[in-house]
PDB file of C-alpha atoms in Angstrom:
ATOM      1  CA  MET V  22     -29.528 -40.762 -78.755  1.00 97.00           C
ATOM      2  CA  LYS V  23     -30.053 -44.176 -81.792  1.00 98.00           C
ATOM      3  CA  ILE V  24     -28.204 -43.857 -85.005  1.00 98.00           C
ATOM      4  CA  ALA V  25     -28.774 -46.893 -86.951  1.00 98.00           C
ATOM      5  CA  LEU V  26     -26.518 -47.740 -90.097  1.00 98.00           C
ATOM      6  CA  MET V  27     -27.648 -48.795 -93.919  1.00 98.00           C
ATOM      7  CA  ASN V  28     -25.158 -50.232 -96.452  1.00 96.00           C
ATOM      8  CA  GLU V  29     -26.470 -51.197 -99.543  1.00 96.00           C
ATOM      9  CA  PHE V  30     -25.562 -54.400-101.602  1.00 96.00           C
ATOM     10  CA  SER V  31     -22.497 -52.578-103.768  1.00 95.00           C
ATOM     11  CA  GLN V  32     -21.356 -50.709-100.544  1.00 95.00           C
ATOM     12  CA  ALA V  33     -21.976 -53.603 -98.092  1.00 95.00           C
ATOM     13  CA  ALA V  34     -18.059 -54.677 -98.154  1.00 94.00           C
ATOM     14  CA  LYS V  35     -17.710 -51.436 -96.936  1.00 95.00           C
ATOM     15  CA  ASN V  36     -19.758 -51.280 -93.736  1.00 96.00           C
ATOM     16  CA  PRO V  37     -17.126 -52.645 -90.863  1.00 96.00           C
ATOM     17  CA  VAL V  38     -15.280 -49.098 -91.457  1.00 96.00           C
ATOM     18  CA  ILE V  39     -18.688 -46.901 -91.742  1.00 97.00           C
ATOM     19  CA  LEU V  40     -19.622 -49.244 -88.441  1.00 97.00           C
ATOM     20  CA  ASN V  41     -16.368 -48.102 -87.020  1.00 97.00           C
ATOM     21  CA  GLU V  42     -15.851 -44.848 -87.350  1.00 98.00           C
ATOM     22  CA  LEU V  43     -19.457 -44.306 -86.801  1.00 98.00           C
ATOM     23  CA  LYS V  44     -19.293 -45.742 -83.030  1.00 98.00           C
ATOM     24  CA  ASN V  45     -16.193 -43.904 -82.239  1.00 97.00           C
ATOM     25  CA  ALA V  46     -17.695 -40.844 -83.409  1.00 97.00           C
ATOM     26  CA  THR V  47     -20.668 -41.138 -81.683  1.00 97.00           C
ATOM     27  CA  GLU V  48     -20.521 -43.600 -78.469  1.00 96.00           C
ATOM     28  CA  LYS V  49     -18.968 -41.477 -76.720  1.00 95.00           C
ATOM     29  CA  HIS V  50     -21.289 -39.215 -75.978  1.00 95.00           C
ATOM     30  CA  GLY V  51     -23.984 -41.570 -74.934  1.00 96.00           C
ATOM     31  CA  HIS V  52     -25.018 -43.044 -78.010  1.00 97.00           C
ATOM     32  CA  THR V  53     -26.271 -45.280 -79.077  1.00 98.00           C
ATOM     33  CA  VAL V  54     -25.845 -46.925 -82.586  1.00 98.00           C
ATOM     34  CA  PHE V  55     -27.436 -50.251 -84.612  1.00 98.00           C
ATOM     35  CA  ASN V  56     -26.411 -51.523 -87.862  1.00 98.00           C
ATOM     36  CA  VAL V  57     -29.299 -52.217 -89.472  1.00 97.00           C
ATOM     37  CA  GLY V  58     -28.199 -52.658 -93.161  1.00 95.00           C
ATOM     38  CA  MET V  59     -25.760 -54.995 -94.922  1.00 95.00           C
ATOM     39  CA  ASP V  60     -22.573 -56.057 -93.612  1.00 92.00           C
ATOM     40  CA  GLY V  61     -20.943 -57.910 -96.119  1.00 87.00           C
ATOM     41  CA  ASP V  62     -21.648 -59.061 -99.305  1.00 84.00           C
ATOM     42  CA  ASN V  63     -23.264 -62.391 -98.372  1.00 84.00           C
ATOM     43  CA  ASP V  64     -25.753 -60.380 -96.349  1.00 90.00           C
ATOM     44  CA  HIS V  65     -30.004 -60.657 -96.539  1.00 91.00           C
ATOM     45  CA  ARG V  66     -29.372 -58.160-100.340  1.00 95.00           C
ATOM     46  CA  LEU V  67     -30.378 -54.248-100.048  1.00 97.00           C
ATOM     47  CA  THR V  68     -30.782 -52.265-102.676  1.00 97.00           C
ATOM     48  CA  TYR V  69     -30.858 -48.010-101.833  1.00 98.00           C
ATOM     49  CA  VAL V  70     -34.027 -49.285-101.935  1.00 98.00           C
ATOM     50  CA  HIS V  71     -34.469 -51.278 -99.053  1.00 98.00           C
ATOM     51  CA  LEU V  72     -32.977 -49.045 -97.252  1.00 98.00           C
ATOM     52  CA  GLY V  73     -35.625 -45.712 -97.886  1.00 98.00           C
ATOM     53  CA  ILE V  74     -38.408 -48.240 -96.759  1.00 98.00           C
ATOM     54  CA  ILE V  75     -37.279 -49.935 -93.655  1.00 98.00           C
ATOM     55  CA  GLY V  76     -35.623 -46.171 -93.003  1.00 98.00           C
ATOM     56  CA  ALA V  77     -38.791 -44.696 -92.516  1.00 98.00           C
ATOM     57  CA  ILE V  78     -39.999 -47.164 -91.210  1.00 98.00           C
ATOM     58  CA  LEU V  79     -37.340 -47.300 -88.019  1.00 98.00           C
ATOM     59  CA  LEU V  80     -37.839 -43.320 -87.991  1.00 98.00           C
ATOM     60  CA  ASN V  81     -41.653 -43.423 -88.585  1.00 98.00           C
ATOM     61  CA  SER V  82     -41.884 -45.707 -85.175  1.00 98.00           C
ATOM     62  CA  LYS V  83     -39.464 -43.757 -83.454  1.00 98.00           C
ATOM     63  CA  ALA V  84     -37.461 -46.912 -82.590  1.00 98.00           C
ATOM     64  CA  ILE V  85     -34.162 -44.872 -84.037  1.00 98.00           C
ATOM     65  CA  ASP V  86     -34.074 -40.923 -84.401  1.00 98.00           C
ATOM     66  CA  PHE V  87     -31.249 -40.531 -87.017  1.00 98.00           C
ATOM     67  CA  VAL V  88     -30.552 -42.785 -89.675  1.00 98.00           C
ATOM     68  CA  ILE V  89     -27.337 -42.538 -91.495  1.00 98.00           C
ATOM     69  CA  ALA V  90     -27.151 -44.974 -95.702  1.00 98.00           C
ATOM     70  CA  GLY V  91     -25.081 -45.295 -97.963  1.00 91.00           C
ATOM     71  CA  CYS V  92     -25.192 -46.181-101.517  1.00 96.00           C
ATOM     72  CA  GLY V  93     -22.347 -45.718-104.320  1.00 96.00           C
ATOM     73  CA  THR V  94     -22.857 -42.184-104.570  1.00 97.00           C
ATOM     74  CA  GLY V  95     -25.714 -41.651-102.536  1.00 97.00           C
ATOM     75  CA  GLN V  96     -28.171 -40.021-104.461  1.00 97.00           C
ATOM     76  CA  GLY V  97     -30.252 -43.392-104.913  1.00 97.00           C
ATOM     77  CA  ALA V  98     -30.577 -43.498-101.080  1.00 98.00           C
ATOM     78  CA  LEU V  99     -31.220 -39.888-100.384  1.00 98.00           C
ATOM     79  CA  MET V 100     -34.127 -40.102-102.627  1.00 98.00           C
ATOM     80  CA  ALA V 101     -35.773 -43.397-101.341  1.00 98.00           C
ATOM     81  CA  LEU V 102     -35.717 -41.630 -97.929  1.00 98.00           C
ATOM     82  CA  ASN V 103     -37.327 -38.628 -98.859  1.00 97.00           C
ATOM     83  CA  ALA V 104     -39.758 -40.329-101.140  1.00 95.00           C
ATOM     84  CA  PHE V 105     -41.438 -40.856 -97.297  1.00 95.00           C
ATOM     85  CA  PRO V 106     -43.399 -38.274 -94.570  1.00 92.00           C
ATOM     86  CA  GLY V 107     -41.104 -37.955 -91.545  1.00 94.00           C
ATOM     87  CA  VAL V 108     -37.792 -38.750 -93.093  1.00 97.00           C
ATOM     88  CA  ASN V 109     -35.934 -35.613 -93.909  1.00 97.00           C
ATOM     89  CA  CYS V 110     -32.864 -36.526 -95.247  1.00 98.00           C
ATOM     90  CA  GLY V 111     -29.047 -34.406 -96.432  1.00 98.00           C
ATOM     91  CA  TYR V 112     -26.485 -34.727 -98.479  1.00 98.00           C
ATOM     92  CA  CYS V 113     -22.998 -35.060 -97.105  1.00 97.00           C
ATOM     93  CA  LEU V 114     -19.891 -35.867 -98.209  1.00 96.00           C
ATOM     94  CA  ASP V 115     -17.598 -33.778 -96.392  1.00 97.00           C
ATOM     95  CA  PRO V 116     -17.752 -32.610 -92.875  1.00 97.00           C
ATOM     96  CA  THR V 117     -18.464 -29.062 -93.695  1.00 98.00           C
ATOM     97  CA  ASP V 118     -22.052 -30.689 -94.924  1.00 98.00           C
ATOM     98  CA  ALA V 119     -22.544 -32.246 -92.296  1.00 98.00           C
ATOM     99  CA  TYR V 120     -22.551 -29.536 -89.855  1.00 98.00           C
ATOM    100  CA  LEU V 121     -24.338 -27.226 -92.274  1.00 98.00           C
ATOM    101  CA  PHE V 122     -26.879 -29.747 -92.000  1.00 98.00           C
ATOM    102  CA  ALA V 123     -26.538 -30.408 -88.318  1.00 97.00           C
ATOM    103  CA  GLN V 124     -26.914 -26.356 -88.241  1.00 97.00           C
ATOM    104  CA  VAL V 125     -29.633 -25.234 -90.613  1.00 97.00           C
ATOM    105  CA  ASN V 126     -31.384 -28.564 -91.807  1.00 96.00           C
ATOM    106  CA  ASN V 127     -31.254 -29.842 -88.673  1.00 96.00           C
ATOM    107  CA  GLY V 128     -32.545 -33.236 -89.817  1.00 97.00           C
ATOM    108  CA  ASN V 129     -32.654 -36.859 -89.260  1.00 98.00           C
ATOM    109  CA  ALA V 130     -30.838 -39.051 -91.583  1.00 98.00           C
ATOM    110  CA  LEU V 131     -27.641 -38.274 -93.900  1.00 98.00           C
ATOM    111  CA  ALA V 132     -26.952 -40.269 -97.641  1.00 98.00           C
ATOM    112  CA  LEU V 133     -23.529 -40.763 -98.177  1.00 98.00           C
ATOM    113  CA  ALA V 134     -21.377 -41.433-101.236  1.00 97.00           C
ATOM    114  CA  PHE V 135     -19.540 -44.964 -99.991  1.00 95.00           C
ATOM    115  CA  ALA V 136     -17.701 -45.224-103.668  1.00 95.00           C
ATOM    116  CA  LYS V 137     -17.570 -42.081-105.443  1.00 93.00           C
ATOM    117  CA  GLY V 138     -15.102 -39.853-103.990  1.00 91.00           C
ATOM    118  CA  PHE V 139     -14.026 -42.798-101.306  1.00 92.00           C
ATOM    119  CA  GLY V 140     -10.438 -43.770-101.756  1.00 92.00           C
ATOM    120  CA  TRP V 141      -7.228 -42.884 -99.988  1.00 93.00           C
ATOM    121  CA  GLY V 142      -7.977 -41.114 -96.098  1.00 94.00           C
ATOM    122  CA  ALA V 143     -11.469 -42.109 -96.279  1.00 95.00           C
ATOM    123  CA  GLU V 144     -12.217 -43.526 -93.243  1.00 96.00           C
ATOM    124  CA  LEU V 145     -10.772 -40.285 -91.654  1.00 97.00           C
ATOM    125  CA  ASN V 146     -13.656 -37.724 -93.672  1.00 97.00           C
ATOM    126  CA  ALA V 147     -16.546 -40.678 -92.351  1.00 97.00           C
ATOM    127  CA  ARG V 148     -15.453 -39.621 -89.211  1.00 97.00           C
ATOM    128  CA  TYR V 149     -14.759 -36.513 -89.280  1.00 98.00           C
ATOM    129  CA  MET V 150     -18.936 -36.209 -91.013  1.00 98.00           C
ATOM    130  CA  PHE V 151     -19.775 -37.594 -88.248  1.00 98.00           C
ATOM    131  CA  GLU V 152     -18.388 -35.970 -84.928  1.00 97.00           C
ATOM    132  CA  LYS V 153     -19.114 -32.780 -87.558  1.00 97.00           C
ATOM    133  CA  ALA V 154     -23.279 -34.085 -87.245  1.00 97.00           C
ATOM    134  CA  PHE V 155     -23.557 -35.748 -83.610  1.00 96.00           C
ATOM    135  CA  GLU V 156     -20.858 -33.553 -81.666  1.00 92.00           C
ATOM    136  CA  GLY V 157     -22.875 -30.823 -79.573  1.00 91.00           C
ATOM    137  CA  GLU V 158     -26.423 -29.167 -80.259  1.00 94.00           C
ATOM    138  CA  LYS V 159     -27.759 -29.479 -83.476  1.00 94.00           C
ATOM    139  CA  GLY V 160     -30.297 -26.381 -85.558  1.00 96.00           C
ATOM    140  CA  LEU V 161     -28.098 -23.463 -84.476  1.00 95.00           C
ATOM    141  CA  GLY V 162     -28.345 -21.899 -87.379  1.00 95.00           C
ATOM    142  CA  TYR V 163     -25.258 -20.999 -89.964  1.00 96.00           C
ATOM    143  CA  PRO V 164     -24.426 -17.939 -90.186  1.00 95.00           C
ATOM    144  CA  PRO V 165     -26.135 -17.510 -86.076  1.00 93.00           C
ATOM    145  CA  GLU V 166     -28.344 -14.466 -86.736  1.00 95.00           C
ATOM    146  CA  ARG V 167     -30.614 -16.057 -89.607  1.00 95.00           C
ATOM    147  CA  ARG V 168     -31.290 -19.196 -86.737  1.00 96.00           C
ATOM    148  CA  GLU V 169     -34.743 -18.324 -86.289  1.00 96.00           C
ATOM    149  CA  SER V 170     -36.023 -18.225 -90.089  1.00 96.00           C
ATOM    150  CA  GLN V 171     -34.033 -21.408 -90.655  1.00 96.00           C
ATOM    151  CA  ASN V 172     -35.442 -23.318 -87.835  1.00 96.00           C
ATOM    152  CA  ALA V 173     -39.155 -21.445 -89.336  1.00 97.00           C
ATOM    153  CA  ASN V 174     -38.320 -22.646 -92.617  1.00 96.00           C
ATOM    154  CA  VAL V 175     -37.456 -26.658 -91.252  1.00 94.00           C
ATOM    155  CA  VAL V 176     -41.089 -26.642 -89.000  1.00 95.00           C
ATOM    156  CA  ILE V 177     -42.443 -25.091 -92.706  1.00 95.00           C
ATOM    157  CA  LEU V 178     -41.182 -28.370 -94.794  1.00 93.00           C
ATOM    158  CA  ASN V 179     -42.044 -30.706 -93.016  1.00 92.00           C
ATOM    159  CA  ASP V 180     -45.774 -29.479 -92.541  1.00 93.00           C
ATOM    160  CA  MET V 181     -45.739 -28.997 -96.217  1.00 94.00           C
ATOM    161  CA  LYS V 182     -44.296 -32.638 -96.494  1.00 92.00           C
ATOM    162  CA  LYS V 183     -47.169 -34.089 -94.418  1.00 90.00           C
ATOM    163  CA  ALA V 184     -49.724 -32.355 -96.253  1.00 93.00           C
ATOM    164  CA  ALA V 185     -48.575 -33.843 -99.343  1.00 92.00           C
ATOM    165  CA  SER V 186     -48.831 -37.827 -98.275  1.00 93.00           C
ATOM    166  CA  LYS V 187     -50.589 -39.914 -97.838  1.00 93.00           C
ATOM    167  CA  PRO V 188     -50.552 -41.364 -93.830  1.00 94.00           C
ATOM    168  CA  PHE V 189     -47.533 -43.800 -93.405  1.00 96.00           C
ATOM    169  CA  ILE V 190     -48.852 -46.419 -93.000  1.00 96.00           C
ATOM    170  CA  GLU V 191     -50.832 -46.479 -96.179  1.00 96.00           C
ATOM    171  CA  MET V 192     -48.572 -45.400 -98.058  1.00 95.00           C
ATOM    172  CA  LEU V 193     -46.704 -48.889 -97.392  1.00 97.00           C
ATOM    173  CA  LYS V 194     -49.098 -50.658 -98.151  1.00 96.00           C
ATOM    174  CA  SER V 195     -50.059 -48.722-101.452  1.00 96.00           C
ATOM    175  CA  ILE V 196     -45.971 -49.792-102.466  1.00 95.00           C
ATOM    176  CA  ASP V 197     -44.920 -52.997-104.166  1.00 96.00           C
ATOM    177  CA  GLN V 198     -45.370 -55.975-101.972  1.00 95.00           C
ATOM    178  CA  ASP V 199     -42.528 -58.339-102.831  1.00 96.00           C
ATOM    179  CA  LEU V 200     -40.464 -55.357-102.583  1.00 97.00           C
ATOM    180  CA  LEU V 201     -41.396 -53.439 -99.045  1.00 98.00           C
ATOM    181  CA  LYS V 202     -41.212 -57.762 -97.437  1.00 97.00           C
ATOM    182  CA  GLN V 203     -37.748 -58.025 -98.604  1.00 97.00           C
ATOM    183  CA  ALA V 204     -36.943 -54.732 -97.544  1.00 97.00           C
ATOM    184  CA  ILE V 205     -37.695 -55.762 -93.627  1.00 98.00           C
ATOM    185  CA  ASP V 206     -36.699 -59.376 -93.605  1.00 96.00           C
ATOM    186  CA  GLY V 207     -33.479 -58.381 -92.281  1.00 96.00           C
ATOM    187  CA  LYS V 208     -32.081 -60.698 -88.842  1.00 95.00           C
ATOM    188  CA  ARG V 209     -30.612 -56.911 -87.215  1.00 96.00           C
ATOM    189  CA  PHE V 210     -33.396 -54.734 -88.770  1.00 98.00           C
ATOM    190  CA  GLN V 211     -36.116 -56.614 -87.225  1.00 98.00           C
ATOM    191  CA  GLU V 212     -34.625 -56.358 -84.148  1.00 97.00           C
ATOM    192  CA  CYS V 213     -33.741 -52.823 -83.716  1.00 98.00           C
ATOM    193  CA  PHE V 214     -37.932 -51.772 -85.176  1.00 98.00           C
ATOM    194  CA  PHE V 215     -38.988 -55.178 -82.449  1.00 98.00           C
ATOM    195  CA  LYS V 216     -37.274 -53.545 -79.429  1.00 98.00           C
ATOM    196  CA  ASN V 217     -37.173 -49.645 -79.807  1.00 98.00           C
ATOM    197  CA  SER V 218     -40.575 -49.215 -82.264  1.00 98.00           C
ATOM    198  CA  LYS V 219     -42.679 -46.653 -79.447  1.00 98.00           C
ATOM    199  CA  ASP V 220     -45.290 -47.012 -83.289  1.00 98.00           C
ATOM    200  CA  THR V 221     -47.791 -49.738 -81.504  1.00 98.00           C
ATOM    201  CA  GLN V 222     -49.227 -49.886 -84.890  1.00 98.00           C
ATOM    202  CA  LEU V 223     -46.958 -49.235 -87.166  1.00 98.00           C
ATOM    203  CA  THR V 224     -45.293 -52.930 -84.901  1.00 98.00           C
ATOM    204  CA  ASP V 225     -48.418 -54.901 -85.330  1.00 98.00           C
ATOM    205  CA  TYR V 226     -48.514 -54.671 -89.436  1.00 97.00           C
ATOM    206  CA  ILE V 227     -44.782 -55.335 -89.954  1.00 97.00           C
ATOM    207  CA  LYS V 228     -45.456 -58.188 -87.803  1.00 97.00           C
ATOM    208  CA  GLY V 229     -48.375 -59.340 -90.011  1.00 96.00           C
ATOM    209  CA  LEU V 230     -45.901 -58.593 -92.983  1.00 96.00           C
ATOM    210  CA  LEU V 231     -44.116 -61.451 -91.944  1.00 95.00           C
ATOM    211  CA  LYS V 232     -46.106 -64.085 -90.453  1.00 86.00           C
TER     212      LYS V 232
END
């Protein structure tokens, strides 16, 4: 599994801590982590709105399988990611949230709070959240006897979101183009996207924006 981590500007300083815990929890299972957001206060500036855009591009192009995003409360990243088709983002504050999201909702993104409640032992909480999010099989249901109906609801939600949305590239063309270009201008995002994208039409569109 390819996992993208993205921090926005207000929580950029916490990126090394989160990246370290994410790698320690996932790479031993054969997953690959791409650090595509900000990794310091002076890095390419991104807000949680930008995170929603680049997260959606990475997921819809299948360059990435899962996104870990974060802002101060996690709520902004949650809303920005869920604004797009092909993204099912959950809100995670503790390991139980991560486990239940993996088993019940089986989505492809998590939004974490990197300021609210981020105090003593925060790196341990992050580590345990990542372990519960990525260890073992997903979509097993909780409690187990609810698995069939829960998995059916995941499919229904995905179909409903697709029906209620424009085609993805059309959505990108409809949003503020300066905002879009700022979002995709980061070097690490571009490296991850162009190396791993499986959608040639979307790849060509992003290339055209960067000319």
